[in-house]
CSV table of C-alpha atoms and ligand atoms in Angstrom, one decimal:
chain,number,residue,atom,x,y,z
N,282,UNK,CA,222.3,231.9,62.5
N,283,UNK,CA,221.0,234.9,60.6
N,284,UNK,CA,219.9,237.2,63.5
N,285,UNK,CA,217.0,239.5,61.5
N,286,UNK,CA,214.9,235.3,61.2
N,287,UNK,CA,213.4,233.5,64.5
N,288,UNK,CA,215.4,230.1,65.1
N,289,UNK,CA,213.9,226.9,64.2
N,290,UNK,CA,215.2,223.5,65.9
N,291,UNK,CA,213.8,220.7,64.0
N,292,UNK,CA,214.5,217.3,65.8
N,293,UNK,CA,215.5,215.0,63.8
N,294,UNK,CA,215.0,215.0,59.4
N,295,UNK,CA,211.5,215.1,58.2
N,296,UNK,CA,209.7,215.6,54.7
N,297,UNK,CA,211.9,218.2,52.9
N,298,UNK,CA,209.0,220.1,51.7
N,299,UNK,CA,208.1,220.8,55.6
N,300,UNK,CA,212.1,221.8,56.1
N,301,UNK,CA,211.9,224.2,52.9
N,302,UNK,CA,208.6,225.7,53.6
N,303,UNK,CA,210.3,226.9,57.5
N,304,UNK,CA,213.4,228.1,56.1
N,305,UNK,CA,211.6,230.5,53.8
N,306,UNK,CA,210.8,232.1,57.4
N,307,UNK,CA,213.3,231.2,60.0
N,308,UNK,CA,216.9,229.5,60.6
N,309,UNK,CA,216.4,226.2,60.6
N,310,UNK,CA,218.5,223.6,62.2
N,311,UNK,CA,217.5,219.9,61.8
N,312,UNK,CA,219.1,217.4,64.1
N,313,UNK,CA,220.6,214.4,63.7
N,314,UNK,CA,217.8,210.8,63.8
N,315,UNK,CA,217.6,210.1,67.5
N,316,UNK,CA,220.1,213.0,68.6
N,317,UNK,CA,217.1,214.5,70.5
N,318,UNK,CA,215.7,212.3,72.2
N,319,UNK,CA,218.1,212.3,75.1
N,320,UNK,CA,216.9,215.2,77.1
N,321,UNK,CA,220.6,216.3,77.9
N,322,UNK,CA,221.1,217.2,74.6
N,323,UNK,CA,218.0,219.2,74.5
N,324,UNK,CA,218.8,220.7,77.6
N,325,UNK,CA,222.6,221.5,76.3
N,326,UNK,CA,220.9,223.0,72.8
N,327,UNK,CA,217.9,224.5,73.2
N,328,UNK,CA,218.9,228.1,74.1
N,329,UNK,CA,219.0,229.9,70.8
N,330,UNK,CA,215.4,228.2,69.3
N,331,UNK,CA,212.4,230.5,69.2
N,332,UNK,CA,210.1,227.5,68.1
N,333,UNK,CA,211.0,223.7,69.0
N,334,UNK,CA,209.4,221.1,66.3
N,335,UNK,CA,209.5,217.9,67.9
N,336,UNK,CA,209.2,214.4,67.5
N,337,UNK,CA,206.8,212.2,70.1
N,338,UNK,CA,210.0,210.4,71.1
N,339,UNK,CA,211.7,213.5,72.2
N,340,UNK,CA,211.2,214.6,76.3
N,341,UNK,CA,210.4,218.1,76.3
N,342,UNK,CA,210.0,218.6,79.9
N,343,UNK,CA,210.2,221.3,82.4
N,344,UNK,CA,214.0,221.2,82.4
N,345,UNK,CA,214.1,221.6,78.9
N,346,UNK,CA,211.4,224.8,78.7
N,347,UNK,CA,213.5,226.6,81.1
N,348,UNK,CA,216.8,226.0,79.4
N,349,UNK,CA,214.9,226.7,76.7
N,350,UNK,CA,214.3,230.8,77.2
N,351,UNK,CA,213.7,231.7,73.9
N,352,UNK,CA,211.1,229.3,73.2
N,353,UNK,CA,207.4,230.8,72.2
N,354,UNK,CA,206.4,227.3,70.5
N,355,UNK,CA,206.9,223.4,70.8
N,356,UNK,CA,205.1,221.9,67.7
N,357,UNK,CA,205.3,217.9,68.2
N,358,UNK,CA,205.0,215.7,64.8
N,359,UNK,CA,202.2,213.7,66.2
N,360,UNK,CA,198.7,213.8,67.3
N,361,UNK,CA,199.5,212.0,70.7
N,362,UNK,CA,201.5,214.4,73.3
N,363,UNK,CA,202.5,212.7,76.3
N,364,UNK,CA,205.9,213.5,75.7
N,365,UNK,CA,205.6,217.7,76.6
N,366,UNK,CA,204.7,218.9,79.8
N,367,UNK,CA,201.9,221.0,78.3
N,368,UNK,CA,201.2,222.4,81.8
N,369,UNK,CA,204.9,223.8,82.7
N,370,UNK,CA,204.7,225.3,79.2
N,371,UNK,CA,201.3,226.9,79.6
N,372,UNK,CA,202.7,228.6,83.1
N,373,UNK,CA,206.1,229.4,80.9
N,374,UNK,CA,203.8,231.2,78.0
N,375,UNK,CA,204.8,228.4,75.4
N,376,UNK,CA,202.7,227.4,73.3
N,377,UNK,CA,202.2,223.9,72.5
N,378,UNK,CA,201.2,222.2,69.1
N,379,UNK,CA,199.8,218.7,67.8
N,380,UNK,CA,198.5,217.4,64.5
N,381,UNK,CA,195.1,216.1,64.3
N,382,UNK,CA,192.9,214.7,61.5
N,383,UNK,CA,196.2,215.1,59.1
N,384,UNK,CA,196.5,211.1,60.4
N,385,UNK,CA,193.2,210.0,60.7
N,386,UNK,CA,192.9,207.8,57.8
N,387,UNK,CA,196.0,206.4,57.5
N,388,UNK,CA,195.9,205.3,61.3
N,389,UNK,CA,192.4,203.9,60.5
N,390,UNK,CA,193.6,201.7,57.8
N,391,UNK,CA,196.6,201.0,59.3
N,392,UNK,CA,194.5,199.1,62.4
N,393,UNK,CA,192.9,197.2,60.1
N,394,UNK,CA,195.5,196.2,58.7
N,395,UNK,CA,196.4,194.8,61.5
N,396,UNK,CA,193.2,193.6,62.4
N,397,UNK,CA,193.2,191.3,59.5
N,398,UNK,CA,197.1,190.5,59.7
N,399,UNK,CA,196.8,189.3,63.2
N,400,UNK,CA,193.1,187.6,62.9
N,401,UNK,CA,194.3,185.5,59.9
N,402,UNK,CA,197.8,184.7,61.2
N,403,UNK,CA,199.4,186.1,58.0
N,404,UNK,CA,202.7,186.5,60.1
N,405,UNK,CA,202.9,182.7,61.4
N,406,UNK,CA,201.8,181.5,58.1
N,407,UNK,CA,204.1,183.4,55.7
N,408,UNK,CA,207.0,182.4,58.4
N,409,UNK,CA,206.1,178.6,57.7
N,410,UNK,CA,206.3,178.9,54.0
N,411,UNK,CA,209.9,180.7,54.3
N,412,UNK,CA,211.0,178.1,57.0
N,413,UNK,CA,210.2,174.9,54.2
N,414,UNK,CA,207.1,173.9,55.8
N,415,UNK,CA,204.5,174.5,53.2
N,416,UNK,CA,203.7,171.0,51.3
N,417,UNK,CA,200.6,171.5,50.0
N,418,UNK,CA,197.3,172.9,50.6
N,419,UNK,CA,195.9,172.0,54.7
N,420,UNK,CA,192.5,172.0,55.9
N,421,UNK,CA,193.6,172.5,59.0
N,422,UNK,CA,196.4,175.1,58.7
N,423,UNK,CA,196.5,178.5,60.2
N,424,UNK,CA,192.7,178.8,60.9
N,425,UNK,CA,191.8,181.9,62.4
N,426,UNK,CA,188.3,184.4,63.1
N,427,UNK,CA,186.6,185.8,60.5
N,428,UNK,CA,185.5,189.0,61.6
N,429,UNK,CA,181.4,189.5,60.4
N,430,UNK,CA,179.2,189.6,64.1
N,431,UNK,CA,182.3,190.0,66.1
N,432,UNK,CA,182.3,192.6,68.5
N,433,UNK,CA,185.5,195.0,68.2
N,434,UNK,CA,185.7,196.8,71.5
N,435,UNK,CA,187.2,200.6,70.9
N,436,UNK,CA,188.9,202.3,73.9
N,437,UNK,CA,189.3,205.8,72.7
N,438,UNK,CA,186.7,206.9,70.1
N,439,UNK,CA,188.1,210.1,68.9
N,440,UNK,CA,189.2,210.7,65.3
N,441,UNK,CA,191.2,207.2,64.9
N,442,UNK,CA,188.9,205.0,66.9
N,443,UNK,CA,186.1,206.4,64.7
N,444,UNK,CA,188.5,205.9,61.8
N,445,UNK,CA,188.8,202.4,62.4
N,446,UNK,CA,185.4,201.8,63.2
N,447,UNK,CA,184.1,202.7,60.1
N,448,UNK,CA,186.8,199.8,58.4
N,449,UNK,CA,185.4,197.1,60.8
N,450,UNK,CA,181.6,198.1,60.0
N,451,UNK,CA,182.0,197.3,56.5
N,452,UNK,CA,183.9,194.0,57.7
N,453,UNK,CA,180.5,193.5,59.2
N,454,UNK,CA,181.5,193.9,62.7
N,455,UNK,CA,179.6,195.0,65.7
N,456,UNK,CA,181.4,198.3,67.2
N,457,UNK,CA,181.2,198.6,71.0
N,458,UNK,CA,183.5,201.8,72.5
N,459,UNK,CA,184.1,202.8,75.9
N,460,UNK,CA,185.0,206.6,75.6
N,461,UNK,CA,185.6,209.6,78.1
N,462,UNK,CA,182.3,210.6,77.0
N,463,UNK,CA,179.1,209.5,74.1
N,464,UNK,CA,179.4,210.1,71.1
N,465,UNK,CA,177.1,212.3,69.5
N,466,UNK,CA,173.7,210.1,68.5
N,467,UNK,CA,174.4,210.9,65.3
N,468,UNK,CA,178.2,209.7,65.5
N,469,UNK,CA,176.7,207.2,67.0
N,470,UNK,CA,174.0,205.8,64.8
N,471,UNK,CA,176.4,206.3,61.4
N,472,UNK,CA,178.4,203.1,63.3
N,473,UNK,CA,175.4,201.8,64.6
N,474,UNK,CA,178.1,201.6,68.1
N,475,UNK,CA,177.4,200.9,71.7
N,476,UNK,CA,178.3,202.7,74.6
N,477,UNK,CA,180.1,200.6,77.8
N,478,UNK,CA,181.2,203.1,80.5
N,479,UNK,CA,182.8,200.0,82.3
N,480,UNK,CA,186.3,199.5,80.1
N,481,UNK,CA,186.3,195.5,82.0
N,482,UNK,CA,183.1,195.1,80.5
N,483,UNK,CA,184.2,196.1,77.1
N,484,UNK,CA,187.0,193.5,77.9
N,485,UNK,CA,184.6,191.0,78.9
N,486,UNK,CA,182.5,191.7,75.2
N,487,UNK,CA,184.7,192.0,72.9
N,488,UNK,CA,186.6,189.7,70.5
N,489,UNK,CA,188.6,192.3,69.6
N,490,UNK,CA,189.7,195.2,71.6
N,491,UNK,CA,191.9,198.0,70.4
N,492,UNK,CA,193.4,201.0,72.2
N,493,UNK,CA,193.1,204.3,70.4
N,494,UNK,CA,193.4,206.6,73.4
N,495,UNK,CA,195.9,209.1,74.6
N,496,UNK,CA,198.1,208.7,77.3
N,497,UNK,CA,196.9,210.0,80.2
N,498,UNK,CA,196.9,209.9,84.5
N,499,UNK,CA,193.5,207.4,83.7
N,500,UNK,CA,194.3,205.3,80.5
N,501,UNK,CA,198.1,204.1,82.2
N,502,UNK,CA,198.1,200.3,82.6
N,503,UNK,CA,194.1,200.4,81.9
N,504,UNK,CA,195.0,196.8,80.0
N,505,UNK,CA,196.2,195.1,83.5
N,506,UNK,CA,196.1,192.0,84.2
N,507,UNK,CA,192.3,192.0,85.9
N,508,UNK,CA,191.6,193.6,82.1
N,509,UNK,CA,193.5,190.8,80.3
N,510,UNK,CA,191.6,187.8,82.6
N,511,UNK,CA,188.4,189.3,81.5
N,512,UNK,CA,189.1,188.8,77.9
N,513,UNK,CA,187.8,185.9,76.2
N,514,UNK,CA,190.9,183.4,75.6
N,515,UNK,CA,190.0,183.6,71.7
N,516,UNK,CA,189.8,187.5,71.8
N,517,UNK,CA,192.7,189.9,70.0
N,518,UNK,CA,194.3,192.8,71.3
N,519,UNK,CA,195.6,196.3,69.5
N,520,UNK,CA,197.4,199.0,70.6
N,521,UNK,CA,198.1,201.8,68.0
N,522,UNK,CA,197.9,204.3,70.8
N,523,UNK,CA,200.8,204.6,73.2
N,524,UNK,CA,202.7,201.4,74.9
N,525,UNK,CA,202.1,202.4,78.6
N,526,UNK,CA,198.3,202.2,77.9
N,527,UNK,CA,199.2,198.3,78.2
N,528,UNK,CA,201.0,196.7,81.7
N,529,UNK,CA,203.4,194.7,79.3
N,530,UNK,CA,204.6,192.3,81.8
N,531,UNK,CA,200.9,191.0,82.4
N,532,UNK,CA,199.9,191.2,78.5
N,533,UNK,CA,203.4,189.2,77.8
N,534,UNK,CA,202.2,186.8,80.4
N,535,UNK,CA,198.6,186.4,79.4
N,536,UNK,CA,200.3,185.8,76.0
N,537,UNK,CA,202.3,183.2,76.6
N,538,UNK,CA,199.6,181.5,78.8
N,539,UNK,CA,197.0,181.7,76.0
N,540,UNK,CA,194.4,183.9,78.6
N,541,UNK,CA,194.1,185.8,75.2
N,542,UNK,CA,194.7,184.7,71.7
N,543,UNK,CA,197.0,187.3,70.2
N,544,UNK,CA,198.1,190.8,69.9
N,545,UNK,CA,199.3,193.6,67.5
N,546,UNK,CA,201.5,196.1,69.2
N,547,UNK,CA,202.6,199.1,67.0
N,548,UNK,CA,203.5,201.1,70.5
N,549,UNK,CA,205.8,200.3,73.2
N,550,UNK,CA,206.0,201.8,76.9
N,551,UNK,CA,209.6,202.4,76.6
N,552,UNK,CA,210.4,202.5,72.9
N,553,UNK,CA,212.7,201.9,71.0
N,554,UNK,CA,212.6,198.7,73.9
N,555,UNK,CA,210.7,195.9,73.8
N,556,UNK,CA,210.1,193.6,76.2
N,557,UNK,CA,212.0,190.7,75.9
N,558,UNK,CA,208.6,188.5,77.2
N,559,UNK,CA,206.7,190.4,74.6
N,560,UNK,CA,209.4,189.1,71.4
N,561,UNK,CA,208.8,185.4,72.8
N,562,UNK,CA,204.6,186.1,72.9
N,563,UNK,CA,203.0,183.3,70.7
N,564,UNK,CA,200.9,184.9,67.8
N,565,UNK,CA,201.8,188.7,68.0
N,566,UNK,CA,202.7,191.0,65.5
N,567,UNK,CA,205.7,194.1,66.4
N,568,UNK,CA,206.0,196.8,64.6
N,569,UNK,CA,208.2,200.2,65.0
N,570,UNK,CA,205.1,202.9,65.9
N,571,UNK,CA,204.4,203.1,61.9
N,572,UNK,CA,200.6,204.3,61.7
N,573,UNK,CA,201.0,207.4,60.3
N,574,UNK,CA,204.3,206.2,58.3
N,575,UNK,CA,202.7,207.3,54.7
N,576,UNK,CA,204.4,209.7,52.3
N,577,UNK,CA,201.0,211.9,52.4
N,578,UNK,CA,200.3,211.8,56.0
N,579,UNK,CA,203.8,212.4,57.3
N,580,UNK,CA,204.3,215.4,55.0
N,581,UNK,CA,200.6,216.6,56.1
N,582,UNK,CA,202.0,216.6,59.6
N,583,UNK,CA,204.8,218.4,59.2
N,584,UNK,CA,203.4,221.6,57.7
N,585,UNK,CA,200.9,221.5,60.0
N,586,UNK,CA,203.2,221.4,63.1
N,587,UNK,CA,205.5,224.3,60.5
N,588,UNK,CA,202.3,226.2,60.2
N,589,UNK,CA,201.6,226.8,64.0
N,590,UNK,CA,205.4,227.4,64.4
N,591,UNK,CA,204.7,230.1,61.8
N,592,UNK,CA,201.3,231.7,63.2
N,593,UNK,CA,202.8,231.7,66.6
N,594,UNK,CA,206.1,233.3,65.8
N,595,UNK,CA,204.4,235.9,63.4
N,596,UNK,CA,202.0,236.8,66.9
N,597,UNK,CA,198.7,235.5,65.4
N,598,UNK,CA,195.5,235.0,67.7
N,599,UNK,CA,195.7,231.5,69.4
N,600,UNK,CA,192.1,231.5,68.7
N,601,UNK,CA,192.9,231.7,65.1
N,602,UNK,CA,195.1,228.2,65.1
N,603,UNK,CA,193.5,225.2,65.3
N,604,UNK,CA,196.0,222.7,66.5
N,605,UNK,CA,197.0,224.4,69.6
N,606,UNK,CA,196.6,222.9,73.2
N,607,UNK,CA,195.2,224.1,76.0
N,608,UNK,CA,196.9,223.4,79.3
R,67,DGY,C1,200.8,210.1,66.8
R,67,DGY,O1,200.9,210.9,65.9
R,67,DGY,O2,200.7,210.4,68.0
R,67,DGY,C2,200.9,208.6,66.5
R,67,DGY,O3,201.6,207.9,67.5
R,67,DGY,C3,201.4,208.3,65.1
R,67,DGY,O4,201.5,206.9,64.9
């Protein structure tokens, strides 16, 4: 490492653009996919690193910050930070990083994506004509909900919930959310949306309810299995927010029991795992935590994560950079 240039540990490899644009500044080191996301490694590693850019699957905990004593920034590639003890690194003086509205739109048309995929069976029905099955046009095959007047329950109706809600409005859907707080009325009036403080009776009202919170001490296991019961059997579930939001032992069950019709899971609590109830579940849809995977976004969030590395490690004003957190 060139010792006149801050060190730069990037994860794991990102858009080379990002990578380029940081070495003009720093040393950069970019690790190899997944190397980082054992929190040994990290531990073992991150000594020489004046900035940390991370990915959501990589612990940065308090063990790591204090190995880490050079560290003045941890910059995660993703909006969602569950995975940083933000508090141990505000009483550490490290700053920590996110990127939000970069993803917005591409998580917003990635639910409904979903939302469509998983109302019209498009999974089961494309399986059947790979498996031989398709002889000819059925009026009874693969029926599912149209989605004009159905109520799609929001939980979390920040940026992407917002995002998504605009899709599903001109769907023709009715948009209920249930929120830490109101939107503003005008927010509120541009989706013509509904307010439920009670998150059971969004459950209870929706035919569709998709997740779109953070993580938090209040949003673990909100989807429990008194959540699930109060679900209409026909109603859909998404979760394009983080895995532990759902108990997946009681959404596997309610699956295979048919207390609920389906879900689209792009979020796991302990990813890469999945489980093994949940890969049996009648009518749902897996995917690899993808929402923001376009070329666009992807790069957007990596110079934004690169460009807080570089305010912070030039001394600029927090006040002056936009995507830092407050413990
Ligand atoms: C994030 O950035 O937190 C999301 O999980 C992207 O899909």
């Amino acid at each position: 490492m060139n010792s006149g240039k801050p060190n730069i540990l990037i994860t794991e490899p990102i858009p080379a653009k990002v990578i380029d644009h940081l070495r003009d500044f720093a040393n950069v080191t970019v690790g190899e996919k997944g190397y980082f996301q054992s929190e040994e490694n990290l531990i073992n590693e991150i000594q020489p690193y004046d900035a940390l850019l991370c990915m959501l699957s990589v612990p940065v905990t308090e063990a790591v910050m204090k190995a880490g004593s050079n560290l003045k920034i941890v910059a995660n590639f993703a909006v969602g930070y569950d995975n940083i003890d933000v508090e141990t690194a505000g009483s550490l003086g490290i700053r920590v990083a996110n990127t939000p509205d970069v993803l917005t739109e591409a998580c917003g048309d990635y639910a409904m994506g979903l939302l469509l995929a998983l109302s019209r069976k498009l999974k089961e029905a494309e399986q059947y004509l790979r498996d031989g099955n398709f002889k000819g046009w059925e009026p009874l095959g693969f029926l599912g909900m149209e989605l004009r007047n159905r109520n799609l329950g929001i939980i979390g109706m920040g940026r992407i919930g917002q995002a998504f809600a605009h899709r599903a409005r001109a769907f023709g859907m009715n948009i209920l959310y249930h929120n830490r707080s109101k939107l503003d009325p005008d927010s509120e009036k541009a989706l013509d949306a509904t307010y439920i403080e009670d998150s059971g009776e969004l459950a209870e009202k929706s035919d569709v309810v998709s997740l779109n919170c953070p993580l938090t001490d209040n949003t673990h296991h909100l989807v429990d299995s008194d959540f699930l019961n109060r679900m209409p059997v026909h109603a859909l579930l998404i979760n394009i927010s983080r895995g532990a939001v759902i108990d997946e032992v009681a959404l596997a069950e309610a699956l295979h029991n048919k207390a609920i019709a389906g879900a689209a899971l792009d979020v796991f609590e302990k990813e890469p795992e999945v489980h093994p109830k949940l890969l049996t579940a009648p009518n749902t849809l897996l995917l690899p935590h993808i929402a923001s995977a376009t070329h666009r976004t992807r790069q957007d969030i990596g110079m934004l994560a690169a460009d807080a590395i570089i305010s912070v490690l030039n001394g600029k004003d927090d006040r002056e950079i936009p995507n830092l957190i407050t413990p």
